[in-house]
Amino acid sequence: MSVVIVVGAQWGDEGKGKVVDLFTERADAVVRYGGGANAGHTLVINGAKVVTRLIPSGVLHPGKRCVLGDGMVIDPHSLLEEIGQLRAKGLLARGELLVGQGAHVILPYHKLIEAVREDKAKSAGRMIGTTRRGIGPAYEAKAARRGVRVRDLLIPARLRALVEQNLDELVPLILHFGGAAPTADEVSKWIDDALAAGETLRPMMGDASREVAHAVAAGKHVLFEGAQGSLLDLDHGTYPYVTSSATIAAGACQSAGLGPTKVDAVIGITKAYATRVGGGPFPTELDDETGERIRQAGGEFGAVTGRPRRCGWLDLPALRLGVRLSGMDGLALTKLDVLSGLPEIKVAIAYKLDGVELDEPPMDPDDMGRAEPVFTTMPGWGPIPKDARDLSDLPASARHYVEAVERWAGVPFSLVSVGPERAETIAISDPFA
Ligand code: IMP
């Protein structure tokens, strides 16, 4: 195996950061393929927390190439801030970073329009609950063919013309949503800042698609890192409560311009329970003490926004959909330890809608909102030993839970994570083997 995609199987925040970090040991290059600073991967290395938003989690392994794919939307200031923080920890010192020149750029007006639009939608009761990082508006500009790309940051006249063109279209909308139009001074500062960021990033910019293709042709191990989760996919997720990019495994090929025949394996990441941030139906949501207990035990607060995540029982219809959409051939189960101490654990094995049992979520948002989970209840377990390295080291009920989920999902587990540290992992198979 030389090309492996790692993708979230649920609504994001599945613990992809830790899994990508582990798999990077065997990779030569790690490629982030979608989204922008809406993602946040919290990594714990020797007790110290590192949060990455744009740069792939593989960055913790010095010398491994870290690529930002053309399908991303990049906020240059956020990127520079992140580069600074990582460099202060001694990382990214060897020219590891490659920023795809075809990736789109998030500028302050994207965040401005998103904020006023979400505020207005809130009062109308139909807020998406976005991360307000400008993701949607930047992808809108891309689809409308007026987007600013990374390469444009090096061409002042082109950048100015594009900003002007975008503001022509957006200012009336900003005013319509009750916002204030930016002043000429603000706009000129936005442009100057973007040009300055472009100059700093210049040595890191390049042709990401070509580099990935060459790495693959040379038989190197390339790991694609998905952001968000499969159910937040723009085409196949729980629309309209989704992000604006292709989060499923196919998005990796699209972002890198890599043919799907080159991909060898897709590993999905699922938590032992479910979480969701922002709006949208969530049938297994626990709006009670158990939900709060899981939130606290799992540290379920957004890595980017700090928002408390909605917590619920593992949702197999949603997981099956994620498995199908990304063609997962292996799964990593994370945060099993978070459920320790609960007297019993529930799992939604199906949904019921109008008397009919469904094995995957209905695609209509109203139907999804009405679907009732069909739960099965399993016994809980006590603490998981910190040194559990094999499934046989788990308490019997925890092992039964893992085996049952694997059977229900229909995909073998390639690892089970029992704590945030690298070592707190039960490795079952190597995706690059
Ligand atoms: P956006 O990506 O900021 O446009 O937000 C759209 C939806 O995706 C909202 O419900 C967000 O909470 C959700 N979302 C975006 N990024 C993430 C993520 O990294 N983890 C979990 N949810 C996310």
Coordinates of C-alpha atoms and ligand atoms in Angstrom, one line a residue:
M1 CA 0.0 0.0 0.0
S2 CA 1.4 3.4 -0.8
V3 CA -1.6 5.8 -0.9
V4 CA -3.9 5.9 2.2
I5 CA -6.8 8.3 2.9
V6 CA -7.8 8.9 6.5
V7 CA -11.3 10.3 6.8
G8 CA -13.8 11.0 9.6
A9 CA -16.7 8.7 9.5
Q10 CA -19.2 10.9 11.4
W11 CA -19.7 14.7 11.8
G12 CA -16.0 15.5 12.4
D13 CA -13.9 15.6 15.6
E14 CA -13.4 11.9 15.5
G15 CA -9.8 12.1 16.7
K16 CA -8.3 12.1 13.3
G17 CA -5.3 14.1 14.5
K18 CA -4.0 11.4 16.7
V19 CA -4.5 8.7 14.1
V20 CA -2.9 10.7 11.3
D21 CA 0.0 11.4 13.6
L22 CA 0.4 7.7 14.3
F23 CA 0.2 6.7 10.6
T24 CA 2.6 9.4 9.6
E25 CA 5.4 7.4 11.2
R26 CA 5.2 5.2 8.0
A27 CA 4.4 8.0 5.6
D28 CA 6.7 10.2 3.5
A29 CA 4.1 12.9 2.8
V30 CA 0.9 14.0 4.4
V31 CA -1.7 15.9 2.4
R32 CA -4.6 17.8 3.8
Y33 CA -7.3 17.9 1.2
G34 CA -10.2 20.0 2.1
G35 CA -11.7 22.8 4.3
G36 CA -9.6 25.4 6.1
A37 CA -9.3 26.7 9.6
N38 CA -12.7 25.4 10.5
A39 CA -10.8 22.2 11.4
G40 CA -8.9 21.8 14.6
H41 CA -6.8 18.8 15.5
T42 CA -5.7 18.5 19.1
L43 CA -2.6 16.4 19.5
V44 CA -1.1 15.4 22.8
I45 CA 2.6 14.7 22.7
N46 CA 4.4 14.0 26.0
G47 CA 1.6 15.7 27.9
A48 CA 1.8 18.9 25.8
K49 CA -1.2 19.9 23.6
V50 CA -0.6 21.1 20.0
V51 CA -3.6 22.3 18.0
T52 CA -3.3 22.3 14.2
R53 CA -6.0 23.9 12.0
L54 CA -4.6 24.1 8.5
I55 CA -1.3 22.2 8.6
P56 CA -1.7 18.4 8.5
S57 CA -1.2 16.6 11.8
G58 CA 1.8 14.8 10.3
V59 CA 3.8 18.0 11.0
L60 CA 4.9 16.6 14.4
H61 CA 7.2 14.3 12.5
P62 CA 10.2 16.4 11.3
G63 CA 11.2 15.8 7.8
K64 CA 7.9 14.5 6.5
R65 CA 6.5 16.6 3.6
C66 CA 3.3 18.4 4.7
V67 CA 1.1 19.5 1.8
L68 CA -1.9 21.8 1.7
G69 CA -3.9 20.6 -1.3
D70 CA -5.6 22.8 -3.9
G71 CA -9.0 21.9 -2.6
M72 CA -8.4 23.8 0.6
V73 CA -9.5 27.3 1.5
I74 CA -6.6 29.0 3.3
D75 CA -6.7 32.0 5.6
P76 CA -3.1 33.3 5.1
H77 CA -3.0 35.0 8.5
S78 CA -4.2 31.9 10.3
L79 CA -1.6 29.9 8.4
L80 CA 1.2 32.2 9.3
E81 CA 0.2 32.2 12.9
E82 CA 0.2 28.4 12.9
I83 CA 3.5 28.2 11.2
G84 CA 4.9 30.6 13.9
Q85 CA 3.5 28.4 16.7
L86 CA 4.9 25.2 15.3
R87 CA 8.3 26.8 14.6
A88 CA 8.4 28.0 18.2
K89 CA 8.2 24.3 19.1
G90 CA 11.1 23.4 16.8
L91 CA 8.8 22.0 14.1
L92 CA 8.7 22.9 10.3
A93 CA 12.4 23.8 10.4
R94 CA 13.4 21.8 7.3
G95 CA 11.2 23.3 4.6
E96 CA 8.6 20.6 5.0
L97 CA 5.6 22.7 4.1
L98 CA 4.1 23.0 0.6
V99 CA 1.2 25.3 0.1
G100 CA -0.8 24.4 -3.1
Q101 CA -0.9 27.5 -5.3
G102 CA -4.3 26.5 -6.6
A103 CA -5.9 26.5 -3.1
H104 CA -8.3 29.4 -2.5
V105 CA -7.7 32.2 -0.1
I106 CA -10.0 33.4 2.7
L107 CA -10.0 37.1 3.1
P108 CA -11.7 39.2 5.8
Y109 CA -14.8 39.9 3.7
H110 CA -15.6 36.2 3.6
K111 CA -15.8 36.2 7.4
L112 CA -17.7 39.4 7.5
I113 CA -20.4 38.2 5.1
E114 CA -20.6 34.9 6.9
A115 CA -21.1 36.6 10.3
V116 CA -23.9 38.9 9.2
R117 CA -25.6 36.1 7.3
E118 CA -25.5 33.7 10.2
D119 CA -26.8 36.4 12.6
K120 CA -29.7 37.0 10.3
A121 CA -30.4 33.3 9.9
K122 CA -30.3 32.9 13.7
S123 CA -33.1 35.3 14.1
A124 CA -35.0 33.4 11.4
G125 CA -34.3 30.1 13.3
R126 CA -32.3 28.5 10.4
M127 CA -28.7 29.1 11.4
I128 CA -26.2 26.5 10.1
G129 CA -24.0 27.1 13.1
T130 CA -20.8 27.5 11.1
T131 CA -17.4 28.1 12.5
R132 CA -17.4 31.6 11.1
R133 CA -14.0 31.1 9.5
G134 CA -15.2 32.2 6.1
I135 CA -15.3 28.7 4.7
G136 CA -18.6 28.8 2.9
P137 CA -18.2 32.3 1.3
A138 CA -14.7 31.3 0.0
Y139 CA -16.0 28.1 -1.6
E140 CA -18.9 30.2 -3.0
A141 CA -16.4 32.6 -4.6
K142 CA -14.6 29.6 -6.0
A143 CA -17.7 28.1 -7.6
A144 CA -18.6 31.6 -8.9
R145 CA -15.2 31.8 -10.5
R146 CA -14.2 35.0 -8.8
G147 CA -12.1 33.4 -6.0
V148 CA -8.7 34.5 -5.0
R149 CA -6.1 31.7 -5.2
V150 CA -2.8 31.4 -3.3
R151 CA -0.9 32.2 -6.5
D152 CA -2.8 35.5 -6.8
L153 CA -1.2 36.7 -3.6
L154 CA 2.0 37.2 -5.6
I155 CA 0.4 39.4 -8.2
P156 CA -0.7 42.7 -6.7
A157 CA -2.7 44.0 -9.7
R158 CA -4.7 40.8 -10.0
L159 CA -5.4 40.6 -6.3
R160 CA -6.7 44.2 -6.2
A161 CA -8.9 43.5 -9.2
L162 CA -10.3 40.3 -7.7
V163 CA -11.0 42.0 -4.3
E164 CA -12.8 44.8 -6.1
Q165 CA -14.9 42.4 -8.1
N166 CA -15.8 40.4 -5.0
L167 CA -16.7 43.5 -3.0
D168 CA -18.9 44.7 -5.9
E169 CA -21.0 41.6 -5.4
L170 CA -20.8 41.3 -1.7
V171 CA -21.2 44.8 -0.3
P172 CA -24.9 45.0 -1.3
L173 CA -25.4 41.6 0.4
I174 CA -23.5 42.7 3.6
L175 CA -25.8 45.8 3.8
H176 CA -28.9 43.6 3.1
F177 CA -28.0 41.4 6.1
G178 CA -27.6 44.5 8.3
G179 CA -23.8 44.7 8.3
A180 CA -21.6 47.7 7.6
A181 CA -19.7 48.2 4.3
P182 CA -15.9 48.1 4.8
T183 CA -14.2 51.5 4.4
A184 CA -11.7 52.1 1.7
D185 CA -8.9 52.2 4.3
E186 CA -10.0 48.8 5.6
V187 CA -10.0 47.3 2.1
S188 CA -6.6 48.6 1.3
K189 CA -5.3 47.2 4.6
W190 CA -6.8 43.8 3.7
I191 CA -5.0 43.9 0.4
D192 CA -1.7 45.0 1.8
D193 CA -1.8 42.4 4.5
A194 CA -2.7 39.7 2.0
L195 CA 0.2 40.7 -0.2
A196 CA 2.6 40.7 2.7
A197 CA 1.4 37.3 3.7
G198 CA 1.9 36.1 0.1
E199 CA 5.5 37.3 0.2
T200 CA 6.2 35.4 3.4
L201 CA 4.5 32.3 2.0
R202 CA 6.2 32.5 -1.4
P203 CA 9.0 30.0 -0.7
M204 CA 6.5 27.5 0.5
M205 CA 4.1 27.8 -2.5
G206 CA 4.2 25.2 -5.2
D207 CA 2.4 22.7 -7.5
A208 CA 0.9 20.4 -5.0
S209 CA -0.8 18.1 -7.5
R210 CA 2.4 17.5 -9.4
E211 CA 4.4 16.9 -6.3
V212 CA 1.9 14.4 -5.0
A213 CA 1.8 12.6 -8.4
H214 CA 5.6 12.3 -8.4
A215 CA 5.6 11.0 -4.9
V216 CA 3.0 8.4 -5.8
A217 CA 4.8 7.4 -9.0
A218 CA 8.0 7.0 -7.0
G219 CA 6.3 4.5 -4.7
K220 CA 6.4 6.8 -1.7
H221 CA 3.9 6.5 1.1
V222 CA 1.4 9.3 0.9
L223 CA -1.2 9.8 3.6
F224 CA -4.3 12.0 2.9
E225 CA -5.8 13.7 5.9
G226 CA -9.5 14.5 5.7
A227 CA -10.9 17.4 7.7
Q228 CA -14.4 17.5 9.2
G229 CA -16.3 14.2 8.7
S230 CA -18.1 12.2 5.9
L231 CA -21.6 13.4 7.1
L232 CA -20.5 17.0 6.6
D233 CA -19.9 16.4 2.9
L234 CA -21.5 19.1 0.7
D235 CA -23.0 16.6 -1.7
H236 CA -23.6 13.5 0.4
G237 CA -23.8 14.7 4.0
T238 CA -26.8 15.9 6.1
Y239 CA -27.4 18.9 3.8
P240 CA -27.9 21.8 4.5
Y241 CA -26.2 21.2 7.8
V242 CA -22.8 20.5 6.2
T243 CA -19.6 22.3 5.4
S244 CA -18.9 23.6 1.9
S245 CA -16.3 21.1 0.7
A246 CA -16.0 17.4 -0.3
T247 CA -15.1 15.8 3.0
I248 CA -15.5 12.2 1.8
A249 CA -12.5 10.2 0.5
A250 CA -13.2 11.1 -3.1
G251 CA -12.4 14.7 -2.1
A252 CA -8.7 13.7 -1.6
C253 CA -8.5 12.7 -5.3
Q254 CA -10.3 15.9 -6.4
S255 CA -8.1 18.2 -4.2
A256 CA -4.8 16.6 -5.3
G257 CA -5.8 16.0 -8.9
L258 CA -4.9 12.3 -8.3
G259 CA -6.8 9.6 -10.1
P260 CA -8.9 7.4 -7.9
T261 CA -7.1 4.3 -9.3
K262 CA -4.0 5.4 -7.3
V263 CA -5.6 5.1 -3.9
D264 CA -4.8 1.8 -2.0
A265 CA -6.8 2.1 1.2
V266 CA -9.3 4.3 3.0
I267 CA -9.3 4.3 6.8
G268 CA -12.3 5.8 8.5
I269 CA -12.2 7.2 12.0
T270 CA -15.1 6.8 14.4
K271 CA -15.5 7.8 18.0
A272 CA -16.9 5.2 20.4
Y273 CA -19.9 7.6 20.7
A274 CA -21.1 10.4 18.5
T275 CA -20.7 14.2 18.6
R276 CA -21.9 17.1 16.4
V277 CA -21.1 20.8 16.4
G278 CA -23.5 23.4 15.0
G279 CA -27.1 22.8 13.8
G280 CA -28.8 19.9 12.2
P281 CA -30.6 16.7 13.2
F282 CA -28.8 14.4 15.6
P283 CA -31.1 11.4 16.5
T284 CA -28.9 9.9 19.2
E285 CA -28.2 13.2 21.0
L286 CA -28.1 13.0 24.8
D287 CA -29.5 16.2 26.2
D288 CA -29.0 15.0 29.8
E289 CA -26.5 14.2 32.5
T290 CA -25.0 11.3 30.5
G291 CA -24.4 13.6 27.6
E292 CA -22.7 16.1 29.9
R293 CA -20.6 13.4 31.5
I294 CA -19.4 12.3 28.0
R295 CA -18.7 15.9 27.1
Q296 CA -16.6 16.5 30.2
A297 CA -14.8 13.1 30.0
G298 CA -14.1 13.5 26.3
G299 CA -13.2 17.2 26.4
E300 CA -15.9 17.7 23.8
F301 CA -15.4 21.4 23.2
G302 CA -14.5 22.7 19.7
A303 CA -10.7 22.9 19.1
V304 CA -11.3 26.0 17.0
T305 CA -14.3 27.8 18.4
G306 CA -14.4 26.4 22.0
R307 CA -18.2 25.6 21.5
P308 CA -19.5 22.7 23.5
R309 CA -20.1 19.7 21.2
R310 CA -23.4 18.0 21.2
C311 CA -22.9 14.4 22.5
G312 CA -24.8 11.3 21.9
W313 CA -24.6 7.5 21.6
L314 CA -22.9 5.8 18.7
D315 CA -25.1 6.0 15.7
L316 CA -24.6 3.0 13.4
P317 CA -26.9 4.2 10.6
A318 CA -24.7 7.4 10.4
L319 CA -21.5 5.3 10.6
R320 CA -22.7 2.9 7.9
L321 CA -23.4 5.9 5.6
G322 CA -19.9 7.3 6.3
V323 CA -18.4 3.8 5.6
R324 CA -20.3 3.6 2.3
L325 CA -19.6 7.1 1.1
S326 CA -15.9 6.9 1.6
G327 CA -15.5 3.2 0.7
M328 CA -13.7 2.6 4.0
D329 CA -11.8 -0.7 4.2
G330 CA -10.6 -0.2 7.7
L331 CA -11.8 1.7 10.8
A332 CA -10.0 3.3 13.7
L333 CA -12.1 3.5 16.9
T334 CA -11.2 6.4 19.1
K335 CA -12.0 7.5 22.7
L336 CA -13.2 4.2 23.9
D337 CA -11.9 5.2 27.4
V338 CA -14.3 8.1 27.5
L339 CA -17.2 5.7 28.0
S340 CA -15.5 4.0 31.0
G341 CA -17.6 4.2 34.2
L342 CA -21.0 4.5 32.6
P343 CA -23.3 1.8 33.9
E344 CA -24.6 0.9 30.5
I345 CA -23.9 2.0 26.9
K346 CA -26.5 2.4 24.2
V347 CA -25.9 2.1 20.4
A348 CA -28.4 3.0 17.7
I349 CA -28.4 0.0 15.4
A350 CA -31.1 1.4 13.1
Y351 CA -33.6 4.3 12.8
K352 CA -37.4 4.0 12.6
L353 CA -39.3 6.4 10.4
D354 CA -43.1 6.1 9.8
G355 CA -43.0 2.5 11.0
V356 CA -40.2 1.5 8.6
E357 CA -36.7 0.5 9.9
L358 CA -33.8 2.1 8.2
D359 CA -30.1 1.0 8.2
E360 CA -28.9 4.4 7.0
P361 CA -30.1 8.0 7.7
P362 CA -32.8 9.4 5.5
M363 CA -31.4 12.1 3.2
D364 CA -34.2 14.6 3.6
P365 CA -33.5 16.9 6.6
D366 CA -37.1 16.8 7.9
D367 CA -37.1 13.0 7.8
M368 CA -33.8 12.9 9.5
G369 CA -35.2 15.2 12.2
R370 CA -38.2 12.8 12.7
A371 CA -36.2 9.5 12.6
E372 CA -36.3 7.7 15.9
P373 CA -33.1 5.7 16.9
V374 CA -33.6 2.0 17.6
F375 CA -31.2 1.4 20.5
T376 CA -29.6 -1.7 21.8
T377 CA -28.1 -1.6 25.3
M378 CA -24.8 -3.1 26.4
P379 CA -23.2 -3.4 29.8
G380 CA -20.6 -0.7 30.7
W381 CA -17.1 -1.2 31.9
G382 CA -14.7 0.1 34.5
P383 CA -11.3 1.9 33.8
I384 CA -9.3 0.8 30.8
P385 CA -5.7 0.1 31.8
K386 CA -3.4 2.8 30.5
D387 CA -1.1 0.1 29.2
A388 CA -3.8 -1.8 27.2
R389 CA -2.0 -2.6 23.9
D390 CA -4.1 -5.6 22.8
L391 CA -7.8 -6.2 22.7
S392 CA -7.4 -8.9 25.3
D393 CA -6.1 -6.2 27.7
L394 CA -9.6 -4.5 27.7
P395 CA -12.3 -5.2 30.3
A396 CA -14.6 -7.9 28.9
S397 CA -17.5 -5.6 28.3
A398 CA -15.3 -3.0 26.4
R399 CA -14.0 -5.8 24.2
H400 CA -17.5 -7.0 23.5
Y401 CA -18.5 -3.5 22.6
V402 CA -15.6 -3.2 20.1
E403 CA -16.3 -6.5 18.6
A404 CA -20.1 -5.7 18.2
V405 CA -19.4 -2.3 16.6
E406 CA -16.9 -3.9 14.2
R407 CA -19.5 -6.5 13.2
W408 CA -22.3 -3.9 12.9
A409 CA -20.2 -1.5 10.8
G410 CA -19.1 -4.4 8.6
V411 CA -15.5 -3.1 8.4
P412 CA -12.4 -4.4 10.4
F413 CA -10.8 -2.2 13.0
S414 CA -7.2 -1.2 12.2
L415 CA -6.7 0.4 15.6
V416 CA -8.5 1.2 18.8
S417 CA -7.4 4.3 20.8
V418 CA -7.8 4.2 24.5
G419 CA -6.3 7.6 25.5
P420 CA -5.0 10.8 24.0
E421 CA -1.3 9.9 24.1
R422 CA 0.4 8.2 21.1
A423 CA 1.2 5.1 23.2
E424 CA -2.4 4.7 24.4
T425 CA -3.3 2.7 21.3
I426 CA -4.2 -0.9 20.4
A427 CA -2.6 -1.3 16.9
I428 CA -4.3 -4.0 14.9
S429 CA -3.1 -3.5 11.4
D430 CA -0.8 -1.2 9.5
P431 CA -2.5 0.7 6.7
F432 CA 0.7 0.9 4.7
A433 CA 1.5 -2.9 4.9
Ligands
IMP1 P1 -18.3 25.7 8.3 O1 -17.4 24.5 7.8 O2 -17.6 26.6 9.2 O3 -19.0 26.3 7.1 O4 -19.4 25.0 9.2 C1 -20.5 24.2 8.6 C2 -20.8 23.1 9.6 O5 -19.7 22.2 9.7 C3 -21.1 23.5 11.0 O6 -22.1 22.7 11.6 C4 -19.8 23.3 11.7 O7 -20.0 23.2 13.1 C5 -19.3 22.0 11.0 N1 -17.9 21.9 11.1 C6 -17.0 22.5 10.3 N2 -15.7 22.1 10.6 C7 -15.9 21.2 11.6 C8 -14.9 20.4 12.3 O8 -13.7 20.4 12.0 N3 -15.5 19.5 13.2 C9 -16.8 19.4 13.4 N4 -17.7 20.2 12.8 C10 -17.2 21.0 11.9

